[in-house]
Amino acid sequence: HGLEGKKVVLTLARLAPRGGADMGIRAMAKVIRLRPDVHYLIVGDGDGALRPELERLIAKEDLGAHITLVGPVSEPDLVRYFRLCDLFLMPDRPAPDGDTEAFGLASREANACGKPVISGAVDAVVDGQSGYLVDGEDADNIAEKVLSVLGSEDLAAFLGARGLEIARASSTREVAKRFVQIAERVLRQH
């Protein structure tokens, strides 16, 4: 991706309206205008209709050099993406049916890799400790928090370290639930 010397923001989500990739792009447009050293990676697949919409939004904002729609990746590659990023962004919001993005599991995975998290899901982040809670519908609020974390190495290090402590304290039940979800996903694909 040519990311040497860049600050990398990662979103891992199904490309569905509730995943917030559209709002992530809108927020990152604001961030990148102030911080052209930032690159935004969106990993995931899902709603086939949403990807062209996201591509149009990226083109409209002239962000092709700063945003990459990676598509789906394997579990081992996912770990590499978590390690690569400086910040994990999950600007999720409840779906019209009230469903939320897998109860913040991706955010917990980011914390387990020592990464600060910005999320729209209440259960995904301990606000001000492992990251920041944002309004998943408010690009300005999201951009402000991204700029805050990327603008302070001390803050990013604190949030990442605290998130790692919180992740380590997570119950084994959460880990087991995640394992079952991954196993079910693998079985469905084969």
Short mmCIF file of N, CA and C in Angstrom, two decimals:
data_model
loop_
_atom_site.label_atom_id
_atom_site.label_comp_id
_atom_site.label_asym_id
_atom_site.label_seq_id
_atom_site.Cartn_x
_atom_site.Cartn_y
_atom_site.Cartn_z
N HIS A 1 0.82 -1.22 0.00
CA HIS A 1 0.00 0.00 0.00
C HIS A 1 0.85 1.27 0.00
N GLY A 2 2.17 1.17 0.08
CA GLY A 2 3.03 2.35 0.11
C GLY A 2 2.81 3.20 1.35
N LEU A 3 2.91 2.59 2.51
CA LEU A 3 2.54 3.27 3.75
C LEU A 3 3.72 3.76 4.59
N GLU A 4 4.93 3.68 4.04
CA GLU A 4 6.11 4.16 4.76
C GLU A 4 5.90 5.61 5.18
N GLY A 5 6.16 5.90 6.46
CA GLY A 5 6.07 7.27 6.94
C GLY A 5 4.66 7.81 7.09
N LYS A 6 3.66 6.95 6.91
CA LYS A 6 2.26 7.37 7.03
C LYS A 6 1.70 6.99 8.39
N LYS A 7 0.74 7.75 8.85
CA LYS A 7 -0.08 7.36 9.99
C LYS A 7 -1.24 6.56 9.38
N VAL A 8 -1.44 5.35 9.87
CA VAL A 8 -2.43 4.46 9.27
C VAL A 8 -3.63 4.31 10.20
N VAL A 9 -4.80 4.60 9.64
CA VAL A 9 -6.06 4.41 10.35
C VAL A 9 -6.75 3.22 9.67
N LEU A 10 -7.22 2.27 10.48
CA LEU A 10 -7.82 1.04 9.97
C LEU A 10 -9.27 0.92 10.41
N THR A 11 -10.12 0.54 9.47
CA THR A 11 -11.48 0.12 9.79
C THR A 11 -11.64 -1.30 9.29
N LEU A 12 -12.16 -2.15 10.15
CA LEU A 12 -12.50 -3.52 9.78
C LEU A 12 -13.99 -3.66 9.99
N ALA A 13 -14.72 -3.86 8.90
CA ALA A 13 -16.17 -3.93 9.04
C ALA A 13 -16.77 -4.58 7.81
N ARG A 14 -17.93 -5.18 8.01
CA ARG A 14 -18.72 -5.58 6.85
C ARG A 14 -19.12 -4.30 6.15
N LEU A 15 -19.06 -4.33 4.83
CA LEU A 15 -19.50 -3.15 4.08
C LEU A 15 -21.02 -3.15 4.07
N ALA A 16 -21.57 -2.67 5.16
CA ALA A 16 -23.01 -2.54 5.34
C ALA A 16 -23.22 -1.18 5.99
N PRO A 17 -24.38 -0.57 5.79
CA PRO A 17 -24.58 0.78 6.33
C PRO A 17 -24.21 0.92 7.81
N ARG A 18 -24.52 -0.08 8.63
CA ARG A 18 -24.24 0.04 10.06
C ARG A 18 -22.74 0.04 10.36
N GLY A 19 -21.92 -0.51 9.45
CA GLY A 19 -20.47 -0.57 9.68
C GLY A 19 -19.82 0.79 9.69
N GLY A 20 -20.47 1.78 9.06
CA GLY A 20 -20.00 3.15 9.14
C GLY A 20 -18.84 3.52 8.24
N ALA A 21 -18.51 2.66 7.25
CA ALA A 21 -17.38 2.98 6.37
C ALA A 21 -17.62 4.30 5.63
N ASP A 22 -18.88 4.57 5.27
CA ASP A 22 -19.19 5.84 4.60
C ASP A 22 -18.87 7.03 5.50
N MET A 23 -19.25 6.93 6.76
CA MET A 23 -18.97 8.02 7.70
C MET A 23 -17.48 8.09 8.01
N GLY A 24 -16.82 6.94 8.01
CA GLY A 24 -15.36 6.94 8.19
C GLY A 24 -14.69 7.71 7.07
N ILE A 25 -15.15 7.51 5.84
CA ILE A 25 -14.58 8.23 4.69
C ILE A 25 -14.84 9.72 4.82
N ARG A 26 -16.06 10.09 5.20
CA ARG A 26 -16.38 11.52 5.35
C ARG A 26 -15.51 12.16 6.44
N ALA A 27 -15.33 11.45 7.55
CA ALA A 27 -14.50 11.98 8.64
C ALA A 27 -13.04 12.05 8.20
N MET A 28 -12.57 11.01 7.53
CA MET A 28 -11.17 10.98 7.12
C MET A 28 -10.87 12.04 6.06
N ALA A 29 -11.87 12.44 5.27
CA ALA A 29 -11.67 13.54 4.32
C ALA A 29 -11.26 14.80 5.08
N LYS A 30 -11.92 15.03 6.22
CA LYS A 30 -11.59 16.20 7.06
C LYS A 30 -10.19 16.05 7.67
N VAL A 31 -9.89 14.84 8.14
CA VAL A 31 -8.59 14.57 8.76
C VAL A 31 -7.46 14.77 7.74
N ILE A 32 -7.62 14.19 6.56
CA ILE A 32 -6.56 14.19 5.55
C ILE A 32 -6.28 15.60 5.03
N ARG A 33 -7.29 16.46 5.03
CA ARG A 33 -7.05 17.86 4.62
C ARG A 33 -6.06 18.52 5.57
N LEU A 34 -6.11 18.14 6.84
CA LEU A 34 -5.20 18.71 7.85
C LEU A 34 -3.94 17.88 8.03
N ARG A 35 -4.05 16.59 7.76
CA ARG A 35 -2.93 15.65 7.96
C ARG A 35 -2.76 14.79 6.71
N PRO A 36 -2.10 15.33 5.66
CA PRO A 36 -1.95 14.55 4.43
C PRO A 36 -1.05 13.32 4.60
N ASP A 37 -0.43 13.17 5.77
CA ASP A 37 0.41 11.99 6.04
C ASP A 37 -0.42 10.79 6.52
N VAL A 38 -1.74 10.92 6.51
CA VAL A 38 -2.61 9.86 7.01
C VAL A 38 -3.12 9.02 5.84
N HIS A 39 -3.14 7.69 6.04
CA HIS A 39 -3.74 6.78 5.06
C HIS A 39 -4.80 5.95 5.78
N TYR A 40 -5.95 5.80 5.14
CA TYR A 40 -7.10 5.10 5.71
C TYR A 40 -7.32 3.80 4.96
N LEU A 41 -7.27 2.68 5.70
CA LEU A 41 -7.50 1.35 5.13
C LEU A 41 -8.85 0.84 5.62
N ILE A 42 -9.68 0.41 4.69
CA ILE A 42 -10.97 -0.19 5.04
C ILE A 42 -10.91 -1.65 4.60
N VAL A 43 -10.93 -2.55 5.58
CA VAL A 43 -10.85 -3.99 5.33
C VAL A 43 -12.22 -4.59 5.58
N GLY A 44 -12.69 -5.39 4.63
CA GLY A 44 -13.96 -6.09 4.81
C GLY A 44 -14.72 -6.17 3.51
N ASP A 45 -15.73 -7.01 3.52
CA ASP A 45 -16.60 -7.14 2.36
C ASP A 45 -18.03 -7.10 2.86
N GLY A 46 -18.96 -7.49 2.02
CA GLY A 46 -20.35 -7.49 2.46
C GLY A 46 -21.25 -7.05 1.34
N ASP A 47 -22.06 -6.05 1.63
CA ASP A 47 -23.07 -5.54 0.70
C ASP A 47 -22.42 -5.10 -0.60
N GLY A 48 -22.62 -5.87 -1.66
CA GLY A 48 -22.02 -5.55 -2.95
C GLY A 48 -22.39 -4.17 -3.48
N ALA A 49 -23.57 -3.68 -3.12
CA ALA A 49 -24.02 -2.38 -3.60
C ALA A 49 -23.28 -1.23 -2.91
N LEU A 50 -22.77 -1.48 -1.72
CA LEU A 50 -22.15 -0.39 -0.95
C LEU A 50 -20.75 -0.06 -1.45
N ARG A 51 -20.01 -1.05 -1.93
CA ARG A 51 -18.63 -0.78 -2.38
C ARG A 51 -18.56 0.29 -3.47
N PRO A 52 -19.37 0.19 -4.56
CA PRO A 52 -19.33 1.25 -5.57
C PRO A 52 -19.70 2.62 -5.00
N GLU A 53 -20.62 2.62 -4.04
CA GLU A 53 -21.00 3.88 -3.38
C GLU A 53 -19.79 4.47 -2.63
N LEU A 54 -19.06 3.62 -1.93
CA LEU A 54 -17.86 4.08 -1.21
C LEU A 54 -16.80 4.56 -2.19
N GLU A 55 -16.63 3.83 -3.30
CA GLU A 55 -15.66 4.24 -4.33
C GLU A 55 -16.01 5.61 -4.90
N ARG A 56 -17.32 5.86 -5.12
CA ARG A 56 -17.76 7.17 -5.62
C ARG A 56 -17.46 8.27 -4.61
N LEU A 57 -17.70 7.97 -3.33
CA LEU A 57 -17.44 8.95 -2.27
C LEU A 57 -15.95 9.28 -2.19
N ILE A 58 -15.11 8.27 -2.30
CA ILE A 58 -13.65 8.47 -2.29
C ILE A 58 -13.23 9.34 -3.48
N ALA A 59 -13.79 9.04 -4.66
CA ALA A 59 -13.46 9.81 -5.87
C ALA A 59 -13.96 11.25 -5.74
N LYS A 60 -15.18 11.41 -5.22
CA LYS A 60 -15.77 12.74 -5.08
C LYS A 60 -14.92 13.62 -4.17
N GLU A 61 -14.39 13.02 -3.11
CA GLU A 61 -13.56 13.76 -2.15
C GLU A 61 -12.09 13.82 -2.60
N ASP A 62 -11.78 13.21 -3.76
CA ASP A 62 -10.43 13.18 -4.32
C ASP A 62 -9.43 12.57 -3.32
N LEU A 63 -9.81 11.42 -2.78
CA LEU A 63 -9.01 10.78 -1.74
C LEU A 63 -8.40 9.45 -2.17
N GLY A 64 -8.39 9.18 -3.46
CA GLY A 64 -7.88 7.90 -3.95
C GLY A 64 -6.46 7.58 -3.49
N ALA A 65 -5.64 8.59 -3.31
CA ALA A 65 -4.25 8.37 -2.88
C ALA A 65 -4.14 8.18 -1.37
N HIS A 66 -5.25 8.41 -0.65
CA HIS A 66 -5.21 8.38 0.82
C HIS A 66 -6.11 7.31 1.44
N ILE A 67 -6.96 6.69 0.64
CA ILE A 67 -7.90 5.70 1.17
C ILE A 67 -7.84 4.46 0.29
N THR A 68 -7.72 3.29 0.93
CA THR A 68 -7.71 2.02 0.21
C THR A 68 -8.84 1.13 0.71
N LEU A 69 -9.69 0.69 -0.21
CA LEU A 69 -10.68 -0.34 0.10
C LEU A 69 -10.00 -1.68 -0.14
N VAL A 70 -9.59 -2.32 0.92
CA VAL A 70 -8.76 -3.53 0.81
C VAL A 70 -9.59 -4.74 0.39
N GLY A 71 -10.83 -4.82 0.84
CA GLY A 71 -11.64 -6.01 0.60
C GLY A 71 -11.42 -7.01 1.72
N PRO A 72 -11.92 -8.24 1.56
CA PRO A 72 -11.77 -9.24 2.62
C PRO A 72 -10.33 -9.73 2.71
N VAL A 73 -9.90 -10.08 3.92
CA VAL A 73 -8.57 -10.65 4.12
C VAL A 73 -8.67 -11.86 5.03
N SER A 74 -7.64 -12.71 5.00
CA SER A 74 -7.60 -13.90 5.86
C SER A 74 -7.35 -13.47 7.31
N GLU A 75 -7.64 -14.37 8.23
CA GLU A 75 -7.41 -14.07 9.66
C GLU A 75 -5.94 -13.72 9.93
N PRO A 76 -4.95 -14.48 9.39
CA PRO A 76 -3.55 -14.10 9.63
C PRO A 76 -3.22 -12.71 9.09
N ASP A 77 -3.76 -12.37 7.91
CA ASP A 77 -3.53 -11.03 7.36
C ASP A 77 -4.18 -9.96 8.22
N LEU A 78 -5.31 -10.30 8.80
CA LEU A 78 -6.01 -9.36 9.67
C LEU A 78 -5.11 -8.92 10.83
N VAL A 79 -4.42 -9.87 11.42
CA VAL A 79 -3.50 -9.54 12.52
C VAL A 79 -2.42 -8.58 12.02
N ARG A 80 -1.93 -8.81 10.81
CA ARG A 80 -0.91 -7.91 10.24
C ARG A 80 -1.46 -6.49 10.07
N TYR A 81 -2.71 -6.39 9.64
CA TYR A 81 -3.33 -5.06 9.49
C TYR A 81 -3.47 -4.37 10.85
N PHE A 82 -3.89 -5.14 11.86
CA PHE A 82 -4.00 -4.55 13.20
C PHE A 82 -2.64 -4.04 13.68
N ARG A 83 -1.60 -4.82 13.44
CA ARG A 83 -0.25 -4.41 13.87
C ARG A 83 0.25 -3.19 13.09
N LEU A 84 -0.13 -3.11 11.82
CA LEU A 84 0.31 -2.04 10.94
C LEU A 84 -0.30 -0.68 11.32
N CYS A 85 -1.53 -0.70 11.79
CA CYS A 85 -2.24 0.57 11.99
C CYS A 85 -1.77 1.32 13.24
N ASP A 86 -2.01 2.62 13.22
CA ASP A 86 -1.74 3.48 14.37
C ASP A 86 -3.00 3.69 15.19
N LEU A 87 -4.14 3.51 14.55
CA LEU A 87 -5.43 3.78 15.18
C LEU A 87 -6.49 2.92 14.51
N PHE A 88 -7.39 2.36 15.32
CA PHE A 88 -8.49 1.57 14.79
C PHE A 88 -9.75 2.42 14.88
N LEU A 89 -10.43 2.59 13.76
CA LEU A 89 -11.64 3.41 13.68
C LEU A 89 -12.83 2.53 13.33
N MET A 90 -13.84 2.56 14.16
CA MET A 90 -15.06 1.79 13.92
C MET A 90 -16.25 2.72 14.14
N PRO A 91 -16.55 3.57 13.14
CA PRO A 91 -17.63 4.55 13.34
C PRO A 91 -19.01 3.92 13.13
N ASP A 92 -19.22 2.78 13.80
CA ASP A 92 -20.45 2.03 13.59
C ASP A 92 -21.64 2.73 14.22
N ARG A 93 -22.79 2.29 13.77
CA ARG A 93 -24.05 2.81 14.29
C ARG A 93 -25.06 1.67 14.20
N PRO A 94 -26.10 1.71 15.04
CA PRO A 94 -27.08 0.63 14.97
C PRO A 94 -27.76 0.59 13.60
N ALA A 95 -28.03 -0.62 13.13
CA ALA A 95 -28.80 -0.79 11.89
C ALA A 95 -30.25 -0.45 12.20
N PRO A 96 -31.07 -0.21 11.16
CA PRO A 96 -32.49 0.09 11.41
C PRO A 96 -33.17 -0.98 12.27
N ASP A 97 -32.71 -2.23 12.18
CA ASP A 97 -33.30 -3.29 13.00
C ASP A 97 -32.68 -3.36 14.40
N GLY A 98 -31.78 -2.41 14.71
CA GLY A 98 -31.18 -2.36 16.03
C GLY A 98 -29.91 -3.17 16.17
N ASP A 99 -29.55 -3.92 15.12
CA ASP A 99 -28.34 -4.74 15.17
C ASP A 99 -27.11 -3.85 15.22
N THR A 100 -26.12 -4.25 16.01
CA THR A 100 -24.85 -3.51 16.04
C THR A 100 -23.75 -4.44 15.56
N GLU A 101 -22.60 -3.88 15.24
CA GLU A 101 -21.51 -4.63 14.62
C GLU A 101 -20.85 -5.58 15.61
N ALA A 102 -21.37 -6.82 15.69
CA ALA A 102 -20.74 -7.91 16.45
C ALA A 102 -20.24 -7.49 17.83
N PHE A 103 -20.98 -6.60 18.48
CA PHE A 103 -20.68 -6.21 19.86
C PHE A 103 -19.23 -5.80 20.09
N GLY A 104 -18.68 -5.07 19.15
CA GLY A 104 -17.37 -4.48 19.36
C GLY A 104 -16.20 -5.44 19.36
N LEU A 105 -16.37 -6.62 18.78
CA LEU A 105 -15.28 -7.61 18.81
C LEU A 105 -14.05 -7.12 18.06
N ALA A 106 -14.24 -6.48 16.91
CA ALA A 106 -13.09 -5.98 16.15
C ALA A 106 -12.34 -4.93 16.97
N SER A 107 -13.08 -4.12 17.70
CA SER A 107 -12.43 -3.11 18.55
C SER A 107 -11.62 -3.78 19.66
N ARG A 108 -12.15 -4.86 20.20
CA ARG A 108 -11.39 -5.59 21.24
C ARG A 108 -10.14 -6.22 20.65
N GLU A 109 -10.24 -6.71 19.42
CA GLU A 109 -9.06 -7.27 18.75
C GLU A 109 -7.99 -6.19 18.57
N ALA A 110 -8.42 -4.99 18.19
CA ALA A 110 -7.48 -3.88 18.04
C ALA A 110 -6.82 -3.57 19.38
N ASN A 111 -7.63 -3.54 20.44
CA ASN A 111 -7.07 -3.31 21.78
C ASN A 111 -6.07 -4.40 22.14
N ALA A 112 -6.37 -5.64 21.78
CA ALA A 112 -5.46 -6.75 22.09
C ALA A 112 -4.13 -6.59 21.36
N CYS A 113 -4.13 -5.82 20.27
CA CYS A 113 -2.88 -5.52 19.56
C CYS A 113 -2.27 -4.21 20.05
N GLY A 114 -2.83 -3.65 21.12
CA GLY A 114 -2.28 -2.43 21.71
C GLY A 114 -2.59 -1.17 20.93
N LYS A 115 -3.70 -1.18 20.18
CA LYS A 115 -4.05 -0.02 19.36
C LYS A 115 -5.19 0.77 19.99
N PRO A 116 -5.11 2.11 19.95
CA PRO A 116 -6.24 2.91 20.42
C PRO A 116 -7.42 2.73 19.47
N VAL A 117 -8.63 2.86 20.01
CA VAL A 117 -9.85 2.61 19.26
C VAL A 117 -10.78 3.83 19.34
N ILE A 118 -11.35 4.18 18.21
CA ILE A 118 -12.42 5.17 18.17
C ILE A 118 -13.63 4.44 17.60
N SER A 119 -14.73 4.42 18.36
CA SER A 119 -15.88 3.62 17.96
C SER A 119 -17.19 4.31 18.26
N GLY A 120 -18.20 3.94 17.49
CA GLY A 120 -19.55 4.42 17.74
C GLY A 120 -20.35 3.46 18.61
N ALA A 121 -19.77 2.33 18.97
CA ALA A 121 -20.48 1.32 19.77
C ALA A 121 -20.11 1.43 21.24
N VAL A 122 -21.10 1.63 22.07
CA VAL A 122 -20.88 1.84 23.51
C VAL A 122 -20.09 0.70 24.14
N ASP A 123 -20.35 -0.54 23.70
CA ASP A 123 -19.69 -1.69 24.32
C ASP A 123 -18.31 -1.98 23.74
N ALA A 124 -17.84 -1.15 22.79
CA ALA A 124 -16.58 -1.44 22.10
C ALA A 124 -15.39 -0.72 22.69
N VAL A 125 -15.63 0.29 23.50
CA VAL A 125 -14.53 1.13 23.97
C VAL A 125 -14.84 1.66 25.36
N VAL A 126 -13.81 1.76 26.19
CA VAL A 126 -13.95 2.44 27.48
C VAL A 126 -13.51 3.88 27.21
N ASP A 127 -14.48 4.78 27.11
CA ASP A 127 -14.24 6.15 26.67
C ASP A 127 -13.17 6.84 27.51
N GLY A 128 -12.13 7.33 26.82
CA GLY A 128 -11.04 8.02 27.50
C GLY A 128 -10.01 7.09 28.10
N GLN A 129 -10.23 5.77 27.99
CA GLN A 129 -9.30 4.78 28.55
C GLN A 129 -8.68 3.93 27.44
N SER A 130 -9.53 3.20 26.69
CA SER A 130 -9.01 2.36 25.60
C SER A 130 -9.16 3.06 24.25
N GLY A 131 -9.79 4.22 24.28
CA GLY A 131 -10.05 4.97 23.07
C GLY A 131 -11.14 5.98 23.33
N TYR A 132 -11.89 6.30 22.28
CA TYR A 132 -12.96 7.28 22.42
C TYR A 132 -14.24 6.78 21.79
N LEU A 133 -15.34 7.09 22.47
CA LEU A 133 -16.67 6.82 21.95
C LEU A 133 -17.09 8.03 21.13
N VAL A 134 -17.60 7.79 19.92
CA VAL A 134 -18.05 8.88 19.06
C VAL A 134 -19.47 8.63 18.59
N ASP A 135 -20.08 9.68 18.07
CA ASP A 135 -21.38 9.56 17.42
C ASP A 135 -21.10 9.08 15.99
N GLY A 136 -21.49 7.86 15.68
CA GLY A 136 -21.23 7.27 14.38
C GLY A 136 -21.90 7.98 13.22
N GLU A 137 -22.74 8.97 13.52
CA GLU A 137 -23.42 9.75 12.48
C GLU A 137 -22.79 11.13 12.31
N ASP A 138 -21.74 11.44 13.06
CA ASP A 138 -21.18 12.80 13.10
C ASP A 138 -19.72 12.81 12.64
N ALA A 139 -19.50 13.13 11.36
CA ALA A 139 -18.15 13.11 10.78
C ALA A 139 -17.22 14.08 11.50
N ASP A 140 -17.74 15.23 11.93
CA ASP A 140 -16.90 16.21 12.64
C ASP A 140 -16.40 15.65 13.97
N ASN A 141 -17.30 14.99 14.71
CA ASN A 141 -16.94 14.39 16.00
C ASN A 141 -15.89 13.30 15.81
N ILE A 142 -16.08 12.47 14.79
CA ILE A 142 -15.13 11.39 14.49
C ILE A 142 -13.77 11.99 14.12
N ALA A 143 -13.77 12.96 13.21
CA ALA A 143 -12.52 13.59 12.75
C ALA A 143 -11.77 14.23 13.91
N GLU A 144 -12.50 14.90 14.79
CA GLU A 144 -11.88 15.55 15.95
C GLU A 144 -11.13 14.54 16.81
N LYS A 145 -11.75 13.40 17.07
CA LYS A 145 -11.11 12.37 17.91
C LYS A 145 -9.92 11.73 17.19
N VAL A 146 -10.05 11.48 15.89
CA VAL A 146 -8.94 10.91 15.12
C VAL A 146 -7.75 11.86 15.18
N LEU A 147 -7.99 13.14 14.94
CA LEU A 147 -6.91 14.14 14.97
C LEU A 147 -6.28 14.23 16.35
N SER A 148 -7.10 14.12 17.38
CA SER A 148 -6.61 14.18 18.76
C SER A 148 -5.63 13.03 19.03
N VAL A 149 -6.01 11.81 18.65
CA VAL A 149 -5.16 10.65 18.90
C VAL A 149 -3.90 10.68 18.03
N LEU A 150 -4.07 10.99 16.74
CA LEU A 150 -2.92 11.01 15.85
C LEU A 150 -1.98 12.17 16.15
N GLY A 151 -2.51 13.20 16.80
CA GLY A 151 -1.71 14.38 17.10
C GLY A 151 -0.87 14.27 18.36
N SER A 152 -1.07 13.21 19.14
CA SER A 152 -0.33 13.05 20.38
C SER A 152 0.15 11.61 20.54
N GLU A 153 1.45 11.41 20.38
CA GLU A 153 1.99 10.06 20.56
C GLU A 153 1.78 9.57 21.98
N ASP A 154 1.86 10.48 22.96
CA ASP A 154 1.64 10.09 24.36
C ASP A 154 0.21 9.59 24.57
N LEU A 155 -0.75 10.32 24.02
CA LEU A 155 -2.15 9.92 24.15
C LEU A 155 -2.38 8.58 23.45
N ALA A 156 -1.88 8.43 22.24
CA ALA A 156 -2.04 7.17 21.50
C ALA A 156 -1.43 6.01 22.27
N ALA A 157 -0.25 6.23 22.85
CA ALA A 157 0.43 5.18 23.62
C ALA A 157 -0.37 4.82 24.87
N PHE A 158 -0.89 5.84 25.56
CA PHE A 158 -1.70 5.60 26.76
C PHE A 158 -2.95 4.78 26.42
N LEU A 159 -3.69 5.23 25.40
CA LEU A 159 -4.93 4.53 25.01
C LEU A 159 -4.64 3.11 24.55
N GLY A 160 -3.55 2.93 23.80
CA GLY A 160 -3.18 1.59 23.33
C GLY A 160 -2.81 0.67 24.47
N ALA A 161 -2.00 1.18 25.41
CA ALA A 161 -1.57 0.36 26.56
C ALA A 161 -2.75 0.02 27.46
N ARG A 162 -3.61 1.01 27.70
CA ARG A 162 -4.78 0.78 28.56
C ARG A 162 -5.74 -0.19 27.88
N GLY A 163 -5.90 -0.05 26.56
CA GLY A 163 -6.76 -0.96 25.81
C GLY A 163 -6.26 -2.39 25.88
N LEU A 164 -4.93 -2.55 25.83
CA LEU A 164 -4.33 -3.88 25.93
C LEU A 164 -4.62 -4.48 27.30
N GLU A 165 -4.50 -3.68 28.36
CA GLU A 165 -4.83 -4.17 29.71
C GLU A 165 -6.28 -4.62 29.78
N ILE A 166 -7.17 -3.81 29.23
CA ILE A 166 -8.60 -4.13 29.25
C ILE A 166 -8.87 -5.39 28.44
N ALA A 167 -8.21 -5.52 27.29
CA ALA A 167 -8.39 -6.71 26.44
C ALA A 167 -7.93 -7.96 27.18
N ARG A 168 -6.80 -7.85 27.87
CA ARG A 168 -6.28 -9.02 28.61
C ARG A 168 -7.24 -9.45 29.71
N ALA A 169 -7.97 -8.49 30.25
CA ALA A 169 -8.90 -8.79 31.33
C ALA A 169 -10.24 -9.33 30.82
N SER A 170 -10.43 -9.32 29.49
CA SER A 170 -11.68 -9.82 28.92
C SER A 170 -11.87 -11.29 29.29
N SER A 171 -13.09 -11.67 29.42
CA SER A 171 -13.37 -13.04 29.83
C SER A 171 -13.06 -14.03 28.72
N THR A 172 -12.78 -15.26 29.12
CA THR A 172 -12.53 -16.32 28.14
C THR A 172 -13.81 -16.62 27.34
N ARG A 173 -14.96 -16.29 27.91
CA ARG A 173 -16.21 -16.51 27.19
C ARG A 173 -16.23 -15.68 25.89
N GLU A 174 -15.75 -14.44 25.97
CA GLU A 174 -15.68 -13.59 24.77
C GLU A 174 -14.76 -14.21 23.72
N VAL A 175 -13.62 -14.72 24.17
CA VAL A 175 -12.66 -15.35 23.26
C VAL A 175 -13.30 -16.58 22.62
N ALA A 176 -13.98 -17.38 23.42
CA ALA A 176 -14.64 -18.58 22.91
C ALA A 176 -15.73 -18.21 21.90
N LYS A 177 -16.49 -17.17 22.21
CA LYS A 177 -17.55 -16.73 21.30
C LYS A 177 -16.94 -16.29 19.96
N ARG A 178 -15.83 -15.57 20.02
CA ARG A 178 -15.15 -15.11 18.80
C ARG A 178 -14.63 -16.31 18.00
N PHE A 179 -14.06 -17.29 18.69
CA PHE A 179 -13.55 -18.48 18.02
C PHE A 179 -14.68 -19.20 17.28
N VAL A 180 -15.83 -19.34 17.93
CA VAL A 180 -16.97 -20.00 17.31
C VAL A 180 -17.42 -19.22 16.08
N GLN A 181 -17.44 -17.88 16.17
CA GLN A 181 -17.84 -17.07 15.01
C GLN A 181 -16.88 -17.27 13.84
N ILE A 182 -15.59 -17.26 14.13
CA ILE A 182 -14.60 -17.46 13.06
C ILE A 182 -14.75 -18.86 12.46
N ALA A 183 -14.91 -19.86 13.33
CA ALA A 183 -15.07 -21.24 12.85
C ALA A 183 -16.31 -21.36 11.96
N GLU A 184 -17.42 -20.75 12.39
CA GLU A 184 -18.64 -20.80 11.58
C GLU A 184 -18.43 -20.11 10.24
N ARG A 185 -17.71 -18.99 10.23
CA ARG A 185 -17.44 -18.26 8.98
C ARG A 185 -16.61 -19.14 8.04
N VAL A 186 -15.59 -19.78 8.59
CA VAL A 186 -14.73 -20.65 7.78
C VAL A 186 -15.55 -21.82 7.21
N LEU A 187 -16.39 -22.42 8.05
CA LEU A 187 -17.20 -23.55 7.60
C LEU A 187 -18.18 -23.14 6.50
N ARG A 188 -18.75 -21.94 6.62
CA ARG A 188 -19.68 -21.46 5.58
C ARG A 188 -18.97 -21.25 4.25
N GLN A 189 -17.69 -20.90 4.30
CA GLN A 189 -16.94 -20.62 3.08
C GLN A 189 -16.47 -21.90 2.38
N HIS A 190 -16.54 -23.04 3.06
CA HIS A 190 -16.02 -24.28 2.46
C HIS A 190 -17.09 -25.31 2.27
#
